[in-house]
Amino acid sequence: MSIEPAKLTIDIVSDVVCPWCVIGYRGLEQAVAALGDRADVAVAWHPFELAPDTPPEGQSLADYGRERYGATPETSNAARQRIVGAGAPLGIDFRYSAESRIYNTFKAHQLLHWAGEQGRQTALKLALFHAYFTGQANVSDDAVLLDAVEAAGLDRAEAAAVLADERHAGAVRAEENYWREQNITGVPAFIINGKYMIPGAQDAETFGRVLDKVLEKEAA
């Protein structure tokens, strides 16, 4: 008699411009793959804005780091090099430079909400990560966003309409407020089956241990 795979839902609270979010996701992805047919895993992405007050042209990462964290140019550069080193073995091509900027991501989150309804949310999230970190593109710019939509296999014209009428803006704001009320103050945050929270970017081994424990608990 075959055993039905356990159901796992993984909610990921994250931002498009958060490097540790894509690093953490790649670690999670490896851990989920290692589960094989033991679990049926559904992933959903939820909005968090690291730089909600940023103007359309963005802000230099150096200025953002100094204003938000009191970081010196040296500590900012060291942090970016650490990110590059963490991403490389996971196949993430971070292409930081002295001109790198951070952008407002409210429009991106509206498109991600819409993509979730189309069953293509993870595809769009990864396309946006690639556009920002590898392409160093302005992910608050409509053309950049719509290029990512196409790369994710979604309809460009429909996405343009989503941006124009902001039909999902209220839902995104409500979600952001909900996760703040759940005391999510930093990202990434991974919530398994609505009750087990893994904060921060972990490696595949750590995610694997947690997923194994969750499967044991849920089976009991």
PDB file of C-alpha atoms in Angstrom:
ATOM      1  CA  MET A   1       0.000   0.000   0.000  1.00  0.00           C
ATOM      2  CA  SER A   2       1.465   3.365  -1.016  1.00  0.00           C
ATOM      3  CA  ILE A   3       1.713   6.096   1.608  1.00  0.00           C
ATOM      4  CA  GLU A   4       0.186   9.450   0.726  1.00  0.00           C
ATOM      5  CA  PRO A   5       2.760  12.276   0.810  1.00  0.00           C
ATOM      6  CA  ALA A   6       2.355  14.697   3.702  1.00  0.00           C
ATOM      7  CA  LYS A   7       1.045  18.173   2.864  1.00  0.00           C
ATOM      8  CA  LEU A   8       3.410  21.057   3.593  1.00  0.00           C
ATOM      9  CA  THR A   9       2.539  24.681   2.987  1.00  0.00           C
ATOM     10  CA  ILE A  10       5.449  27.118   3.106  1.00  0.00           C
ATOM     11  CA  ASP A  11       4.646  30.823   3.356  1.00  0.00           C
ATOM     12  CA  ILE A  12       7.651  33.028   2.591  1.00  0.00           C
ATOM     13  CA  VAL A  13       7.582  36.659   3.675  1.00  0.00           C
ATOM     14  CA  SER A  14      10.176  38.468   1.616  1.00  0.00           C
ATOM     15  CA  ASP A  15      11.139  41.385  -0.592  1.00  0.00           C
ATOM     16  CA  VAL A  16      12.371  41.400  -4.187  1.00  0.00           C
ATOM     17  CA  VAL A  17      15.420  43.495  -3.203  1.00  0.00           C
ATOM     18  CA  CYS A  18      16.432  41.260  -0.256  1.00  0.00           C
ATOM     19  CA  PRO A  19      19.516  39.192  -1.164  1.00  0.00           C
ATOM     20  CA  TRP A  20      19.125  36.817   1.781  1.00  0.00           C
ATOM     21  CA  CYS A  21      15.584  36.055   0.572  1.00  0.00           C
ATOM     22  CA  VAL A  22      16.819  34.498  -2.674  1.00  0.00           C
ATOM     23  CA  ILE A  23      19.749  32.812  -0.883  1.00  0.00           C
ATOM     24  CA  GLY A  24      17.340  31.353   1.673  1.00  0.00           C
ATOM     25  CA  TYR A  25      14.914  30.213  -1.002  1.00  0.00           C
ATOM     26  CA  ARG A  26      17.640  28.315  -2.854  1.00  0.00           C
ATOM     27  CA  GLY A  27      18.534  26.526   0.391  1.00  0.00           C
ATOM     28  CA  LEU A  28      14.874  25.692   0.978  1.00  0.00           C
ATOM     29  CA  GLU A  29      14.535  24.481  -2.612  1.00  0.00           C
ATOM     30  CA  GLN A  30      17.371  21.990  -2.088  1.00  0.00           C
ATOM     31  CA  ALA A  31      15.827  20.761   1.173  1.00  0.00           C
ATOM     32  CA  VAL A  32      12.417  20.294  -0.458  1.00  0.00           C
ATOM     33  CA  ALA A  33      13.993  18.371  -3.359  1.00  0.00           C
ATOM     34  CA  ALA A  34      15.688  16.066  -0.832  1.00  0.00           C
ATOM     35  CA  LEU A  35      12.268  15.181   0.650  1.00  0.00           C
ATOM     36  CA  GLY A  36      11.392  13.440  -2.613  1.00  0.00           C
ATOM     37  CA  ASP A  37       7.878  11.990  -2.559  1.00  0.00           C
ATOM     38  CA  ARG A  38       7.588  12.183   1.229  1.00  0.00           C
ATOM     39  CA  ALA A  39       5.830  15.550   1.014  1.00  0.00           C
ATOM     40  CA  ASP A  40       3.614  17.553  -1.314  1.00  0.00           C
ATOM     41  CA  VAL A  41       4.916  21.119  -0.892  1.00  0.00           C
ATOM     42  CA  ALA A  42       3.063  24.321  -1.805  1.00  0.00           C
ATOM     43  CA  VAL A  43       4.951  27.636  -1.622  1.00  0.00           C
ATOM     44  CA  ALA A  44       3.330  31.074  -1.354  1.00  0.00           C
ATOM     45  CA  TRP A  45       5.168  34.403  -1.299  1.00  0.00           C
ATOM     46  CA  HIS A  46       4.042  37.349   0.827  1.00  0.00           C
ATOM     47  CA  PRO A  47       4.987  41.032   0.690  1.00  0.00           C
ATOM     48  CA  PHE A  48       7.468  42.930   2.808  1.00  0.00           C
ATOM     49  CA  GLU A  49       9.031  46.260   1.784  1.00  0.00           C
ATOM     50  CA  LEU A  50      12.601  46.982   2.836  1.00  0.00           C
ATOM     51  CA  ALA A  51      12.598  50.485   1.331  1.00  0.00           C
ATOM     52  CA  PRO A  52       8.967  51.667   1.153  1.00  0.00           C
ATOM     53  CA  ASP A  53       9.832  55.386   1.130  1.00  0.00           C
ATOM     54  CA  THR A  54      12.351  55.176  -1.710  1.00  0.00           C
ATOM     55  CA  PRO A  55      11.714  57.522  -4.675  1.00  0.00           C
ATOM     56  CA  PRO A  56      11.156  56.114  -8.202  1.00  0.00           C
ATOM     57  CA  GLU A  57      14.842  56.474  -9.112  1.00  0.00           C
ATOM     58  CA  GLY A  58      15.821  54.427  -6.049  1.00  0.00           C
ATOM     59  CA  GLN A  59      18.610  55.121  -3.568  1.00  0.00           C
ATOM     60  CA  SER A  60      22.237  54.082  -3.691  1.00  0.00           C
ATOM     61  CA  LEU A  61      22.941  51.038  -1.541  1.00  0.00           C
ATOM     62  CA  ALA A  62      25.767  52.952   0.129  1.00  0.00           C
ATOM     63  CA  ASP A  63      23.385  55.729   1.239  1.00  0.00           C
ATOM     64  CA  TYR A  64      20.697  53.217   2.222  1.00  0.00           C
ATOM     65  CA  GLY A  65      23.158  51.241   4.343  1.00  0.00           C
ATOM     66  CA  ARG A  66      24.468  54.370   6.035  1.00  0.00           C
ATOM     67  CA  GLU A  67      21.023  55.825   6.796  1.00  0.00           C
ATOM     68  CA  ARG A  68      19.371  52.574   7.881  1.00  0.00           C
ATOM     69  CA  TYR A  69      22.205  50.709   9.596  1.00  0.00           C
ATOM     70  CA  GLY A  70      24.896  53.333  10.163  1.00  0.00           C
ATOM     71  CA  ALA A  71      27.149  51.293   7.867  1.00  0.00           C
ATOM     72  CA  THR A  72      30.441  52.706   6.639  1.00  0.00           C
ATOM     73  CA  PRO A  73      31.403  52.221   2.955  1.00  0.00           C
ATOM     74  CA  GLU A  74      33.853  49.531   4.103  1.00  0.00           C
ATOM     75  CA  THR A  75      31.275  47.555   6.097  1.00  0.00           C
ATOM     76  CA  SER A  76      28.731  47.889   3.261  1.00  0.00           C
ATOM     77  CA  ASN A  77      31.237  46.559   0.747  1.00  0.00           C
ATOM     78  CA  ALA A  78      32.206  43.683   3.053  1.00  0.00           C
ATOM     79  CA  ALA A  79      28.524  42.783   3.489  1.00  0.00           C
ATOM     80  CA  ARG A  80      28.004  42.731  -0.275  1.00  0.00           C
ATOM     81  CA  GLN A  81      31.056  40.538  -0.785  1.00  0.00           C
ATOM     82  CA  ARG A  82      29.674  38.119   1.807  1.00  0.00           C
ATOM     83  CA  ILE A  83      26.386  38.002  -0.112  1.00  0.00           C
ATOM     84  CA  VAL A  84      28.208  37.370  -3.416  1.00  0.00           C
ATOM     85  CA  GLY A  85      30.151  34.529  -1.763  1.00  0.00           C
ATOM     86  CA  ALA A  86      26.993  32.984  -0.284  1.00  0.00           C
ATOM     87  CA  GLY A  87      25.136  33.178  -3.589  1.00  0.00           C
ATOM     88  CA  ALA A  88      27.776  31.762  -5.932  1.00  0.00           C
ATOM     89  CA  PRO A  89      27.561  28.083  -4.855  1.00  0.00           C
ATOM     90  CA  LEU A  90      23.758  28.311  -5.133  1.00  0.00           C
ATOM     91  CA  GLY A  91      23.936  29.578  -8.714  1.00  0.00           C
ATOM     92  CA  ILE A  92      22.949  33.156  -7.816  1.00  0.00           C
ATOM     93  CA  ASP A  93      24.901  35.751  -9.786  1.00  0.00           C
ATOM     94  CA  PHE A  94      24.963  38.901  -7.634  1.00  0.00           C
ATOM     95  CA  ARG A  95      26.485  41.708  -9.706  1.00  0.00           C
ATOM     96  CA  TYR A  96      26.907  44.524  -7.218  1.00  0.00           C
ATOM     97  CA  SER A  97      28.848  47.642  -8.154  1.00  0.00           C
ATOM     98  CA  ALA A  98      29.494  51.082  -6.697  1.00  0.00           C
ATOM     99  CA  GLU A  99      26.362  52.230  -8.588  1.00  0.00           C
ATOM    100  CA  SER A 100      24.018  49.557  -7.165  1.00  0.00           C
ATOM    101  CA  ARG A 101      20.704  50.907  -5.894  1.00  0.00           C
ATOM    102  CA  ILE A 102      17.712  49.775  -3.849  1.00  0.00           C
ATOM    103  CA  TYR A 103      14.187  50.417  -5.113  1.00  0.00           C
ATOM    104  CA  ASN A 104      10.593  50.642  -3.973  1.00  0.00           C
ATOM    105  CA  THR A 105       8.889  47.283  -4.558  1.00  0.00           C
ATOM    106  CA  PHE A 106       5.181  48.004  -4.006  1.00  0.00           C
ATOM    107  CA  LYS A 107       4.385  47.551  -7.717  1.00  0.00           C
ATOM    108  CA  ALA A 108       6.363  44.302  -7.813  1.00  0.00           C
ATOM    109  CA  HIS A 109       4.340  42.950  -4.873  1.00  0.00           C
ATOM    110  CA  GLN A 110       1.082  43.808  -6.652  1.00  0.00           C
ATOM    111  CA  LEU A 111       2.218  41.777  -9.651  1.00  0.00           C
ATOM    112  CA  LEU A 112       3.296  38.912  -7.380  1.00  0.00           C
ATOM    113  CA  HIS A 113      -0.170  38.870  -5.816  1.00  0.00           C
ATOM    114  CA  TRP A 114      -1.679  38.659  -9.305  1.00  0.00           C
ATOM    115  CA  ALA A 115       0.829  35.978 -10.375  1.00  0.00           C
ATOM    116  CA  GLY A 116      -0.263  33.899  -7.381  1.00  0.00           C
ATOM    117  CA  GLU A 117      -3.770  33.801  -8.855  1.00  0.00           C
ATOM    118  CA  GLN A 118      -2.248  32.565 -12.129  1.00  0.00           C
ATOM    119  CA  GLY A 119      -0.191  29.811 -10.465  1.00  0.00           C
ATOM    120  CA  ARG A 120       3.064  31.475 -11.565  1.00  0.00           C
ATOM    121  CA  GLN A 121       4.091  33.311  -8.396  1.00  0.00           C
ATOM    122  CA  THR A 122       7.425  31.578  -7.775  1.00  0.00           C
ATOM    123  CA  ALA A 123       8.355  31.942 -11.457  1.00  0.00           C
ATOM    124  CA  LEU A 124       7.751  35.701 -11.273  1.00  0.00           C
ATOM    125  CA  LYS A 125       9.561  36.046  -7.948  1.00  0.00           C
ATOM    126  CA  LEU A 126      12.648  34.355  -9.393  1.00  0.00           C
ATOM    127  CA  ALA A 127      12.457  36.492 -12.551  1.00  0.00           C
ATOM    128  CA  LEU A 128      12.344  39.625 -10.379  1.00  0.00           C
ATOM    129  CA  PHE A 129      15.267  38.441  -8.253  1.00  0.00           C
ATOM    130  CA  HIS A 130      17.243  37.872 -11.462  1.00  0.00           C
ATOM    131  CA  ALA A 131      16.306  41.269 -12.907  1.00  0.00           C
ATOM    132  CA  TYR A 132      17.399  43.055  -9.737  1.00  0.00           C
ATOM    133  CA  PHE A 133      20.447  41.144  -8.561  1.00  0.00           C
ATOM    134  CA  THR A 134      21.943  39.985 -11.858  1.00  0.00           C
ATOM    135  CA  GLY A 135      20.532  42.640 -14.189  1.00  0.00           C
ATOM    136  CA  GLN A 136      20.866  45.435 -11.587  1.00  0.00           C
ATOM    137  CA  ALA A 137      17.560  46.726 -13.015  1.00  0.00           C
ATOM    138  CA  ASN A 138      15.127  49.198 -11.473  1.00  0.00           C
ATOM    139  CA  VAL A 139      12.356  46.915 -10.199  1.00  0.00           C
ATOM    140  CA  SER A 140      10.044  49.869  -9.621  1.00  0.00           C
ATOM    141  CA  ASP A 141      10.054  50.617 -13.370  1.00  0.00           C
ATOM    142  CA  ASP A 142       7.040  49.333 -15.311  1.00  0.00           C
ATOM    143  CA  ALA A 143       9.057  48.153 -18.335  1.00  0.00           C
ATOM    144  CA  VAL A 144      11.446  46.158 -16.124  1.00  0.00           C
ATOM    145  CA  LEU A 145       8.517  44.621 -14.270  1.00  0.00           C
ATOM    146  CA  LEU A 146       6.716  43.682 -17.475  1.00  0.00           C
ATOM    147  CA  ASP A 147       9.880  42.110 -18.900  1.00  0.00           C
ATOM    148  CA  ALA A 148      10.031  39.943 -15.766  1.00  0.00           C
ATOM    149  CA  VAL A 149       6.357  39.060 -16.217  1.00  0.00           C
ATOM    150  CA  GLU A 150       7.096  37.813 -19.745  1.00  0.00           C
ATOM    151  CA  ALA A 151      10.168  35.902 -18.540  1.00  0.00           C
ATOM    152  CA  ALA A 152       7.907  34.149 -16.016  1.00  0.00           C
ATOM    153  CA  GLY A 153       5.493  33.058 -18.751  1.00  0.00           C
ATOM    154  CA  LEU A 154       2.741  35.501 -17.808  1.00  0.00           C
ATOM    155  CA  ASP A 155       0.688  37.866 -19.976  1.00  0.00           C
ATOM    156  CA  ARG A 156       2.366  41.271 -20.412  1.00  0.00           C
ATOM    157  CA  ALA A 157      -0.796  43.157 -21.391  1.00  0.00           C
ATOM    158  CA  GLU A 158      -2.768  41.836 -18.442  1.00  0.00           C
ATOM    159  CA  ALA A 159       0.106  42.677 -16.093  1.00  0.00           C
ATOM    160  CA  ALA A 160       0.191  46.227 -17.490  1.00  0.00           C
ATOM    161  CA  ALA A 161      -3.515  46.529 -16.664  1.00  0.00           C
ATOM    162  CA  VAL A 162      -2.844  45.251 -13.128  1.00  0.00           C
ATOM    163  CA  LEU A 163      -0.251  48.005 -12.680  1.00  0.00           C
ATOM    164  CA  ALA A 164      -2.474  50.674 -14.236  1.00  0.00           C
ATOM    165  CA  ASP A 165      -5.589  50.095 -12.138  1.00  0.00           C
ATOM    166  CA  GLU A 166      -3.784  48.931  -8.959  1.00  0.00           C
ATOM    167  CA  ARG A 167      -6.494  46.331  -8.406  1.00  0.00           C
ATOM    168  CA  HIS A 168      -4.330  44.420  -5.920  1.00  0.00           C
ATOM    169  CA  ALA A 169      -2.862  47.401  -4.037  1.00  0.00           C
ATOM    170  CA  GLY A 170      -5.318  47.096  -1.140  1.00  0.00           C
ATOM    171  CA  ALA A 171      -4.725  43.370  -0.773  1.00  0.00           C
ATOM    172  CA  VAL A 172      -0.938  43.891  -0.689  1.00  0.00           C
ATOM    173  CA  ARG A 173      -1.234  46.586   1.998  1.00  0.00           C
ATOM    174  CA  ALA A 174      -3.506  44.326   4.033  1.00  0.00           C
ATOM    175  CA  GLU A 175      -1.010  41.468   3.773  1.00  0.00           C
ATOM    176  CA  GLU A 176       1.891  43.696   4.771  1.00  0.00           C
ATOM    177  CA  ASN A 177      -0.073  44.799   7.836  1.00  0.00           C
ATOM    178  CA  TYR A 178      -0.986  41.212   8.688  1.00  0.00           C
ATOM    179  CA  TRP A 179       2.631  40.024   8.716  1.00  0.00           C
ATOM    180  CA  ARG A 180       3.692  43.044  10.778  1.00  0.00           C
ATOM    181  CA  GLU A 181       1.009  42.066  13.300  1.00  0.00           C
ATOM    182  CA  GLN A 182       2.568  38.572  13.352  1.00  0.00           C
ATOM    183  CA  ASN A 183       5.802  40.278  14.491  1.00  0.00           C
ATOM    184  CA  ILE A 184       7.641  39.718  11.205  1.00  0.00           C
ATOM    185  CA  THR A 185      10.111  42.602  11.362  1.00  0.00           C
ATOM    186  CA  GLY A 186      12.811  41.231   9.072  1.00  0.00           C
ATOM    187  CA  VAL A 187      13.004  38.984   6.047  1.00  0.00           C
ATOM    188  CA  PRO A 188      13.116  36.313   4.894  1.00  0.00           C
ATOM    189  CA  ALA A 189      10.728  34.500   7.197  1.00  0.00           C
ATOM    190  CA  PHE A 190       9.524  30.990   6.355  1.00  0.00           C
ATOM    191  CA  ILE A 191       6.308  29.731   7.984  1.00  0.00           C
ATOM    192  CA  ILE A 192       5.627  26.001   7.680  1.00  0.00           C
ATOM    193  CA  ASN A 193       1.998  24.809   7.851  1.00  0.00           C
ATOM    194  CA  GLY A 194       1.002  28.104   9.424  1.00  0.00           C
ATOM    195  CA  LYS A 195       2.701  27.352  12.753  1.00  0.00           C
ATOM    196  CA  TYR A 196       6.455  26.714  12.523  1.00  0.00           C
ATOM    197  CA  MET A 197       8.548  29.776  11.754  1.00  0.00           C
ATOM    198  CA  ILE A 198      12.101  29.688  10.400  1.00  0.00           C
ATOM    199  CA  PRO A 199      13.668  33.169  10.518  1.00  0.00           C
ATOM    200  CA  GLY A 200      16.407  34.223   8.115  1.00  0.00           C
ATOM    201  CA  ALA A 201      18.277  32.515   5.309  1.00  0.00           C
ATOM    202  CA  GLN A 202      19.290  28.993   6.328  1.00  0.00           C
ATOM    203  CA  ASP A 203      21.286  26.411   4.427  1.00  0.00           C
ATOM    204  CA  ALA A 204      19.720  23.299   2.886  1.00  0.00           C
ATOM    205  CA  GLU A 205      20.847  21.106   5.780  1.00  0.00           C
ATOM    206  CA  THR A 206      19.166  23.328   8.391  1.00  0.00           C
ATOM    207  CA  PHE A 207      15.959  23.581   6.379  1.00  0.00           C
ATOM    208  CA  GLY A 208      16.032  19.812   5.920  1.00  0.00           C
ATOM    209  CA  ARG A 209      16.271  19.173   9.659  1.00  0.00           C
ATOM    210  CA  VAL A 210      13.347  21.501  10.348  1.00  0.00           C
ATOM    211  CA  LEU A 211      11.191  19.987   7.595  1.00  0.00           C
ATOM    212  CA  ASP A 212      11.919  16.491   8.927  1.00  0.00           C
ATOM    213  CA  LYS A 213      10.856  17.566  12.433  1.00  0.00           C
ATOM    214  CA  VAL A 214       7.685  19.160  11.076  1.00  0.00           C
ATOM    215  CA  LEU A 215       6.798  15.978   9.170  1.00  0.00           C
ATOM    216  CA  GLU A 216       7.337  13.926  12.348  1.00  0.00           C
ATOM    217  CA  LYS A 217       5.139  16.257  14.409  1.00  0.00           C
ATOM    218  CA  GLU A 218       2.392  16.410  11.800  1.00  0.00           C
ATOM    219  CA  ALA A 219       2.384  12.609  11.470  1.00  0.00           C
ATOM    220  CA  ALA A 220       2.059  12.258  15.265  1.00  0.00           C
TER     221      ALA A 220
END
